[in-house]
CSV table of C-alpha atoms and ligand atoms in Angstrom, one decimal:
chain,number,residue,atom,x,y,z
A,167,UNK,CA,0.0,0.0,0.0
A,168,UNK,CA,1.6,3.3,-0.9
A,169,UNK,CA,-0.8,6.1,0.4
A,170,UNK,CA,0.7,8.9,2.1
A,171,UNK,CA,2.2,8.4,5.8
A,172,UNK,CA,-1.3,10.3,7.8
A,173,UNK,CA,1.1,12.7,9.9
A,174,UNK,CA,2.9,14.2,6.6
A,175,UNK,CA,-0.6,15.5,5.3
A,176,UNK,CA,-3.5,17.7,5.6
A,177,UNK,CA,-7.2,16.6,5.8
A,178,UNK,CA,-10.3,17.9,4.4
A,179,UNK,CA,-14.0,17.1,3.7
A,180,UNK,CA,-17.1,17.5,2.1
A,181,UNK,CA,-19.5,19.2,5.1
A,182,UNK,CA,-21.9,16.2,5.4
A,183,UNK,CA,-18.3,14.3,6.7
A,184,UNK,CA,-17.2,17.1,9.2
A,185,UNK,CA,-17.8,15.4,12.3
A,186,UNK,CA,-15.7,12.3,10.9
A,187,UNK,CA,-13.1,14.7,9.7
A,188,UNK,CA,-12.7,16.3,12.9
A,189,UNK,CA,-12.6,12.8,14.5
A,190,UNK,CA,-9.9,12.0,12.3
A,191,UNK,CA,-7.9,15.1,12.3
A,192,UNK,CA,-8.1,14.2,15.9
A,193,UNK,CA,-6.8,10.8,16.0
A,194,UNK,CA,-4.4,11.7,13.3
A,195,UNK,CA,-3.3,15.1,14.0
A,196,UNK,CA,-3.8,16.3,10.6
A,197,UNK,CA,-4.2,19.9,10.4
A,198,UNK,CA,-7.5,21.1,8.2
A,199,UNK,CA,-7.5,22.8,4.4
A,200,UNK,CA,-10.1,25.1,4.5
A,201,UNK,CA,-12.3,25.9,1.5
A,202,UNK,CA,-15.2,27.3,0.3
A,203,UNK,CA,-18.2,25.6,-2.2
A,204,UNK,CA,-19.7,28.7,-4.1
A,205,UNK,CA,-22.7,27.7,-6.4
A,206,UNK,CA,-23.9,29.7,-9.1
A,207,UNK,CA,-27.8,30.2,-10.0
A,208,UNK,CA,-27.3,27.8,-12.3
A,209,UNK,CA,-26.1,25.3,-10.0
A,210,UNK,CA,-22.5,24.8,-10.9
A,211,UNK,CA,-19.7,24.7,-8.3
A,212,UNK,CA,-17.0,27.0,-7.6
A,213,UNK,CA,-14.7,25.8,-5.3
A,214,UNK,CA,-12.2,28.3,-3.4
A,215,UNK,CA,-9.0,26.6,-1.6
A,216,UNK,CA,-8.0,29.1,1.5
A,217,UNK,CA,-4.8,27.2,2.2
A,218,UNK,CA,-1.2,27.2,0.5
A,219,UNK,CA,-1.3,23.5,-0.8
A,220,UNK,CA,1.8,23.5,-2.9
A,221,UNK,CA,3.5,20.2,-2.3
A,222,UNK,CA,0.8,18.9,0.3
A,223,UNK,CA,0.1,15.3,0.9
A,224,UNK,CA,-4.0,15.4,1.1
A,225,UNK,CA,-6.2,13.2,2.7
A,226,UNK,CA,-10.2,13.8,1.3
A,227,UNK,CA,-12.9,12.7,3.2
A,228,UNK,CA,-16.0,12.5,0.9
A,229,UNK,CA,-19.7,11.1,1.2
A,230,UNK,CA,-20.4,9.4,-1.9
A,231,UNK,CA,-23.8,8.2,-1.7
A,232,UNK,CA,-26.2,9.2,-4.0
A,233,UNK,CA,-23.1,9.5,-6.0
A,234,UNK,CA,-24.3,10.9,-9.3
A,235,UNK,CA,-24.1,14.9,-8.0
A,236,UNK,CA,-21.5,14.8,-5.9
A,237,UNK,CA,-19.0,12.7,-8.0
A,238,UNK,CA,-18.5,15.9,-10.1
A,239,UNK,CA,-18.1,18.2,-7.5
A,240,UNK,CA,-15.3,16.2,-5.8
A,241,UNK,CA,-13.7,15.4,-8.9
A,242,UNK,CA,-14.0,19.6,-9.0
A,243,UNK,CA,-12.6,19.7,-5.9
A,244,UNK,CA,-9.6,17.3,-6.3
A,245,UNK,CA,-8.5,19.3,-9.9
A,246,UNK,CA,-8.9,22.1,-8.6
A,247,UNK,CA,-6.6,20.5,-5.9
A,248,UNK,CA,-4.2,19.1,-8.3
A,249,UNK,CA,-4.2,22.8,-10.0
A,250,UNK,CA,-2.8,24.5,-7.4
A,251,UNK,CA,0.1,22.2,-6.6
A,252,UNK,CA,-1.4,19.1,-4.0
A,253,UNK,CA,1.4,16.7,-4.7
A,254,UNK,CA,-0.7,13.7,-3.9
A,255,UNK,CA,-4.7,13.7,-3.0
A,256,UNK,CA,-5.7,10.1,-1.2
A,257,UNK,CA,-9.5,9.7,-0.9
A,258,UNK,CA,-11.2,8.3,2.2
A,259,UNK,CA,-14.9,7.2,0.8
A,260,UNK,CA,-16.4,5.8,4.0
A,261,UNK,CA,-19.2,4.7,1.7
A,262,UNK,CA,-17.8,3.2,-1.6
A,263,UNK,CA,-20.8,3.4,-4.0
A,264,UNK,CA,-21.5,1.2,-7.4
A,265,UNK,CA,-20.3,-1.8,-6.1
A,266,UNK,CA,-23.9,-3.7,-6.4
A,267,UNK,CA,-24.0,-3.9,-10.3
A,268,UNK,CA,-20.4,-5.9,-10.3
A,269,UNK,CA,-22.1,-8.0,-13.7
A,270,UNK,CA,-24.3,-7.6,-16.5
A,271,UNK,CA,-27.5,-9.1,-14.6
A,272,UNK,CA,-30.2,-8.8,-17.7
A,273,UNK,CA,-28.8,-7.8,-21.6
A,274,UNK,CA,-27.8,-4.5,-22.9
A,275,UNK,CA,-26.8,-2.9,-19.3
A,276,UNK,CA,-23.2,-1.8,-18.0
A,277,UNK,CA,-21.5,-3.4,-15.3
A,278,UNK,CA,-21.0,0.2,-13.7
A,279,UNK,CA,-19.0,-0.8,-11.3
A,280,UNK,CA,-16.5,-1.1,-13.2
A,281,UNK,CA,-16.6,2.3,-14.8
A,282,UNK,CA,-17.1,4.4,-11.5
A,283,UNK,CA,-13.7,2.9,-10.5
A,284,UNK,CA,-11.8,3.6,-13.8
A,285,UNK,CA,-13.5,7.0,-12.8
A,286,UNK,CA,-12.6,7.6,-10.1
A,287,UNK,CA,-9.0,6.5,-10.2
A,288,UNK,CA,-8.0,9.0,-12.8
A,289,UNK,CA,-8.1,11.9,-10.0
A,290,UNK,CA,-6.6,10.1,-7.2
A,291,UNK,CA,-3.6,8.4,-5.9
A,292,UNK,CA,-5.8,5.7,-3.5
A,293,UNK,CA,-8.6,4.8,-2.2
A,294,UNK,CA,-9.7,4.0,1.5
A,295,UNK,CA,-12.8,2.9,2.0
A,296,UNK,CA,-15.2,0.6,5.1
A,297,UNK,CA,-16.8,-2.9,3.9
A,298,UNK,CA,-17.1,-2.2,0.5
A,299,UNK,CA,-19.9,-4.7,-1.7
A,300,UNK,CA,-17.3,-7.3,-2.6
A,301,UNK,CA,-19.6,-9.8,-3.7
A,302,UNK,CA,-18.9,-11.0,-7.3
A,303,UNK,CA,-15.6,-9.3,-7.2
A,304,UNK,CA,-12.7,-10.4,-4.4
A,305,UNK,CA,-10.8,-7.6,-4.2
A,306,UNK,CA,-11.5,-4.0,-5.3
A,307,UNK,CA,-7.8,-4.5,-7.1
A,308,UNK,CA,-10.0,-6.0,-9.5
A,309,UNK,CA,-11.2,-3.0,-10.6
A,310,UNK,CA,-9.8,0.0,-9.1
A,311,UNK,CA,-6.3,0.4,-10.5
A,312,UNK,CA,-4.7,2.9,-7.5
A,313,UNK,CA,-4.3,1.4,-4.4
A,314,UNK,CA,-7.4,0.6,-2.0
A,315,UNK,CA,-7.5,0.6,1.7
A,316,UNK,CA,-10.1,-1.9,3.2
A,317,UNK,CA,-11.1,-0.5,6.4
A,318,UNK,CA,-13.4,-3.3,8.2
A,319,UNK,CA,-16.4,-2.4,10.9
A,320,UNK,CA,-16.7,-5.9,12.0
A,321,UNK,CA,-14.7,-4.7,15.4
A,322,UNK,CA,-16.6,-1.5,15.8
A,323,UNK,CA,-19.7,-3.3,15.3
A,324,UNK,CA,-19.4,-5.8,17.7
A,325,UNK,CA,-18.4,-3.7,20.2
A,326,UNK,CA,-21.4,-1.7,19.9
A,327,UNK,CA,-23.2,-5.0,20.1
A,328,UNK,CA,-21.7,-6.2,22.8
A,329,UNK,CA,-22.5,-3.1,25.2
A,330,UNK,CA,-25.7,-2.6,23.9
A,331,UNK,CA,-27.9,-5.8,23.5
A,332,UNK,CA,-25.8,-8.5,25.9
A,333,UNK,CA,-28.3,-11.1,25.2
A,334,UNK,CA,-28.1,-11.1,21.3
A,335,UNK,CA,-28.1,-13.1,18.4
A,336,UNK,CA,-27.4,-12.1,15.8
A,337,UNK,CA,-28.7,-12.8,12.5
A,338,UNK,CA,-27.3,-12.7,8.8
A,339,UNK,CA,-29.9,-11.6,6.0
A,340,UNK,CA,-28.7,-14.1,4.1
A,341,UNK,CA,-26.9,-17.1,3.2
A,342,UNK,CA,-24.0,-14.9,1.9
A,343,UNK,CA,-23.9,-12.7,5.1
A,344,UNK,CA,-22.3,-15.8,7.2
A,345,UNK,CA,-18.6,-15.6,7.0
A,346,UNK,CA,-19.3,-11.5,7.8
A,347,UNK,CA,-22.1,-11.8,10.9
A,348,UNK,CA,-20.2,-15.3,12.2
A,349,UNK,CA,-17.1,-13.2,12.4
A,350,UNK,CA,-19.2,-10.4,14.4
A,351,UNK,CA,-20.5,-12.6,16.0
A,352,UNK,CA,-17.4,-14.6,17.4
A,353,UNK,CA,-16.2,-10.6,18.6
A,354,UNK,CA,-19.2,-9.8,20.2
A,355,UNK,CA,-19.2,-13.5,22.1
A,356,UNK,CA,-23.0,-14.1,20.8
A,357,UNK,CA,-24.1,-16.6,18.9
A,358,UNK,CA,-25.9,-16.6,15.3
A,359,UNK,CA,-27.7,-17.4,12.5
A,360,UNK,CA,-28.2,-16.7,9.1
A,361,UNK,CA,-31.2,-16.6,6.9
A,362,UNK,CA,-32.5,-18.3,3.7
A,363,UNK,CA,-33.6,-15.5,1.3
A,364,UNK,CA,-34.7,-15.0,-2.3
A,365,UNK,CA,-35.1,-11.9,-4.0
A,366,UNK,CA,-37.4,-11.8,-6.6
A,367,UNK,CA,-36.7,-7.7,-7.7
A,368,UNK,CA,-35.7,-4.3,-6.2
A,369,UNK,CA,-38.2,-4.2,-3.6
A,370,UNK,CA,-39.7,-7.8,-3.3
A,371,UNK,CA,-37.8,-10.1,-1.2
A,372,UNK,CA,-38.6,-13.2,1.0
A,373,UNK,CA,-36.6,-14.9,3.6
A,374,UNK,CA,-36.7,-17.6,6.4
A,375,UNK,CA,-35.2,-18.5,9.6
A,376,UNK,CA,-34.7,-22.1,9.9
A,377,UNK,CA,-34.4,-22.3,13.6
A,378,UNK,CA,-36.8,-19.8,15.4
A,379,UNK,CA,-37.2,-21.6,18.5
A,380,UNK,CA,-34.0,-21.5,19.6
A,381,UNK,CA,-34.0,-17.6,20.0
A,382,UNK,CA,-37.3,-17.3,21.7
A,383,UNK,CA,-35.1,-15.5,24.5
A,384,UNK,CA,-32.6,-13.5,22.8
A,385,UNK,CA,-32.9,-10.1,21.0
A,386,UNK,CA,-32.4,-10.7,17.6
A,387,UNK,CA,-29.9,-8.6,15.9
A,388,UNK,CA,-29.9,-8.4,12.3
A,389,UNK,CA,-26.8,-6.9,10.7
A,390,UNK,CA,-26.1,-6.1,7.3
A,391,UNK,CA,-23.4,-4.2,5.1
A,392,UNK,CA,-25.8,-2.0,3.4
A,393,UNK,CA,-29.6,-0.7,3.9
A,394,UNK,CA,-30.7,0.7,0.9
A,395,UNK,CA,-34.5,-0.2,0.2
A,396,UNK,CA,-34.2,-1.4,3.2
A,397,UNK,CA,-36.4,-4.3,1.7
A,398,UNK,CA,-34.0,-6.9,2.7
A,399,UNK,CA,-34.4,-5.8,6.3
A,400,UNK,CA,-37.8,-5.3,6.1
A,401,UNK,CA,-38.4,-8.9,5.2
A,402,UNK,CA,-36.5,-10.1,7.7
A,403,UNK,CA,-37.9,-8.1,10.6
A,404,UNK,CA,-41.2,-9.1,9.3
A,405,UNK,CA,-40.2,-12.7,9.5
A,406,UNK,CA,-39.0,-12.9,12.9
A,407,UNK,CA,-41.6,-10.7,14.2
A,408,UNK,CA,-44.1,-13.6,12.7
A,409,UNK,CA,-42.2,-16.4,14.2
A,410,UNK,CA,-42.3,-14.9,17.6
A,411,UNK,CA,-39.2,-13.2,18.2
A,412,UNK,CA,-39.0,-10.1,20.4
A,413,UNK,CA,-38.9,-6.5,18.2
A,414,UNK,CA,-34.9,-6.7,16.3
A,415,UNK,CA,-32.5,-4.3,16.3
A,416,UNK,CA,-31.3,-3.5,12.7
A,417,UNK,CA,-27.2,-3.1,12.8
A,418,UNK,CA,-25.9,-1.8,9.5
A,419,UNK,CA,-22.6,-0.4,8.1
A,420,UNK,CA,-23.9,1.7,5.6
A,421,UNK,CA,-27.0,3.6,5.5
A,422,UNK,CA,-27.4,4.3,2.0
A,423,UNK,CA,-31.7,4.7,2.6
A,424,UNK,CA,-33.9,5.2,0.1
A,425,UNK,CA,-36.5,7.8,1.1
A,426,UNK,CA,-39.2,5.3,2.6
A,427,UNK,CA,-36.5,3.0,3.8
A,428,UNK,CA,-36.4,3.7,7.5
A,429,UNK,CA,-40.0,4.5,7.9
A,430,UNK,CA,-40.7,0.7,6.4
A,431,UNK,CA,-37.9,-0.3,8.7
A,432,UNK,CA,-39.9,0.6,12.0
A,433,UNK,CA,-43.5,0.0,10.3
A,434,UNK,CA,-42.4,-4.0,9.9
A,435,UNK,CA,-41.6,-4.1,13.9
A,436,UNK,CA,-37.8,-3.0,14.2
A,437,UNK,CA,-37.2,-1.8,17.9
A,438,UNK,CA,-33.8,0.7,16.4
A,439,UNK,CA,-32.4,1.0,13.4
A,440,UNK,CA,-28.3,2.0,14.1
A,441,UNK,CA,-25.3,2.2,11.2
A,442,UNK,CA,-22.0,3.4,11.7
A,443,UNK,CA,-21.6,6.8,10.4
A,444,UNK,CA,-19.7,6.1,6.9
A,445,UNK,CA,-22.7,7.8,5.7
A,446,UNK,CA,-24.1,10.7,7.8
A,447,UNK,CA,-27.9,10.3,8.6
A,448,UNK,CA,-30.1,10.2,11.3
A,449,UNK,CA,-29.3,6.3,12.6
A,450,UNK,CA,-25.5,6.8,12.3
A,451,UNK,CA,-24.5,6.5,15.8
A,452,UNK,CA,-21.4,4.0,15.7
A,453,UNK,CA,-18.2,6.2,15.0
A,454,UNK,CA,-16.0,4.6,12.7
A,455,UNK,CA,-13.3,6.8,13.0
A,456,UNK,CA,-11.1,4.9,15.2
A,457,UNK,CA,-11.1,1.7,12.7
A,458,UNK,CA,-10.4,4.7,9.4
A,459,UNK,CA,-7.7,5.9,11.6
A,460,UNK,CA,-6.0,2.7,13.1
A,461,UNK,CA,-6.1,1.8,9.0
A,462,UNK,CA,-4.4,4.6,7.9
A,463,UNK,CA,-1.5,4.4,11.0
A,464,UNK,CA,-1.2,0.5,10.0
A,465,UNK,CA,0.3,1.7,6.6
A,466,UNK,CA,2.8,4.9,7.6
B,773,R5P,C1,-27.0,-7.9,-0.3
B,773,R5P,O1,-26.2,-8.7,-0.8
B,773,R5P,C2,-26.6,-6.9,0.7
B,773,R5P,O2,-25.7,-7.5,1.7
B,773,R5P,C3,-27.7,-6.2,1.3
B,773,R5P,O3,-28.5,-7.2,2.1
B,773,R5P,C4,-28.6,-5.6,0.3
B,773,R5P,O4,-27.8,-4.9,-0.6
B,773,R5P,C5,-29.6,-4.6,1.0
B,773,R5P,O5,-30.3,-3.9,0.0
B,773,R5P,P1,-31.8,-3.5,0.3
B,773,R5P,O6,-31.8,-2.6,1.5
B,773,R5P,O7,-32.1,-2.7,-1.0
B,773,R5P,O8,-32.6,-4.7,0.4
């Protein structure tokens, strides 16, 4: 891994990411680059750097879900970066979106995937980013050609388990989910099971639990990488709910929601809904900083 040592740089971050950045600049005593976002009437971007960044090692903190807008304003911010003499601009993406279409499901569409990375490398030298979708794909090397960071949340995660629900079990959405929630699982000292689930579109899925009696006394604890519809969730609160499980907590990584996502979420029976904050909303209460941080430190 060759991203810049973390104490040789400067940090700074679109505003939704502030309180992470601060946390970081913390941990990493990085000082800030200050800047300003001017938008036109017509809605383009101006950006305005306020510090000398001639020869500067940059660390980026940027929230990149719903990616489409604010791709091209940090790709605005890191030329206009580049322009005015950053020697080397690492991104941190907490949230690393298009990882979901990673093949050509039906004819005729793109694996974008694939083309967000080649994207998104041309502007920077790496990539660090938390439990990224690596589900058809191993490694993001297979498709991001500058150097990526893998930042994991299983630790953070489990420690917010652990202190919060001591009589859990936690449960995987899926049969895919088991390495991942078994490993939380193993941290957090609680045992677990995964479900059987089919999806049969975007917003219709069904799953099962295949032993329900066993958890009669235990607050479930479903934890996923990603809520997006949050139909996968929704499903599987459902289920439990109907085979006499006490209300679940819902334990993400990423909250990625889509508007009627966390309404559904409590509406099927969830008792709280918590992510970490890799994306900043209203459920992301686990700070992830310390993982990002102890990342970046590994590689000096
Ligand atoms: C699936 O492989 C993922 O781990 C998530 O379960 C899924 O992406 C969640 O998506 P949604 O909230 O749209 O059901």
């Amino acid at each position: 891994m060759s991203a810049q040592s973390p104490s040789s740089g400067r940090l700074l971050a679109f505003p939704e990411h502030w309180p992470l950045a601060d946390a970081l600049a913390d941990r990493l005593a990085l000082p800030a680059v200050s800047y300003t976002h001017h938008r036109f009437p017509d809605r383009e971007s101006l950006f305005r750097i306020g510090t000398d960044v001639r020869g500067s090692n940059l660390l980026l903190i940027a929230d990149l879900h719903d990616p489409d807008p604010r791709y091209l304003q940090l790709i605005l911010l890191a030329d206009t970066l580049r322009d005015l003499g950053a020697t080397r601009i690492d991104l941190i993406a907490p949230y690393l979106p298009y990882m979901r279409q990673d093949t050509r499901f039906n004819p005729g569409e793109g694996v974008s995937s694939r083309y967000f990375a080649r994207a998104l490398s041309a502007h920077f030298d790496s990539l660090t980013t938390v439990d990224p979708h690596l589900h058809r794909y191993h490694a993001l090397a297979e498709i991001y050609p500058i150097p990526a960071r893998l930042v994991h949340a299983a630790e953070t995660l489990a420690g917010w388990i652990a202190a919060s629900a001591p009589d859990a079990v936690l449960i995987g959405p899926d049969e895919e989910s088991e390495q991942w929630v078994s490993d939380i699982a193993q941290r957090a000292g609680a045992p677990y099971e995964t479900l059987v689930k089919q999806r049969f579109g975007d917003e219709d899925v069904r799953v099962s639990l295949p032993h329900p009696e066993r958890w009669r006394n235990h607050v479930p604890v479903l934890v996923d990488d990603i809520i997006s519809s949050g139909r996968t969730l929704m499903a599987a609160v459902s289920h439990l709910r109907e085979a006499g499980l006490p209300a679940p907590l819902c334990v993400a990584v990423h909250g990625v929601y889509a508007p009627d996502a966390l309404a559904g979420l409590k509406q099927a029976g969830a008792a709280e809904v918590v992510t970490t904050n890799t994306v900043p909303s209203a459920t992301a209460s686990i700070d992830i900083s310390a993982a990002i941080a102890a990342a970046l430190e590994s590689s000096r």
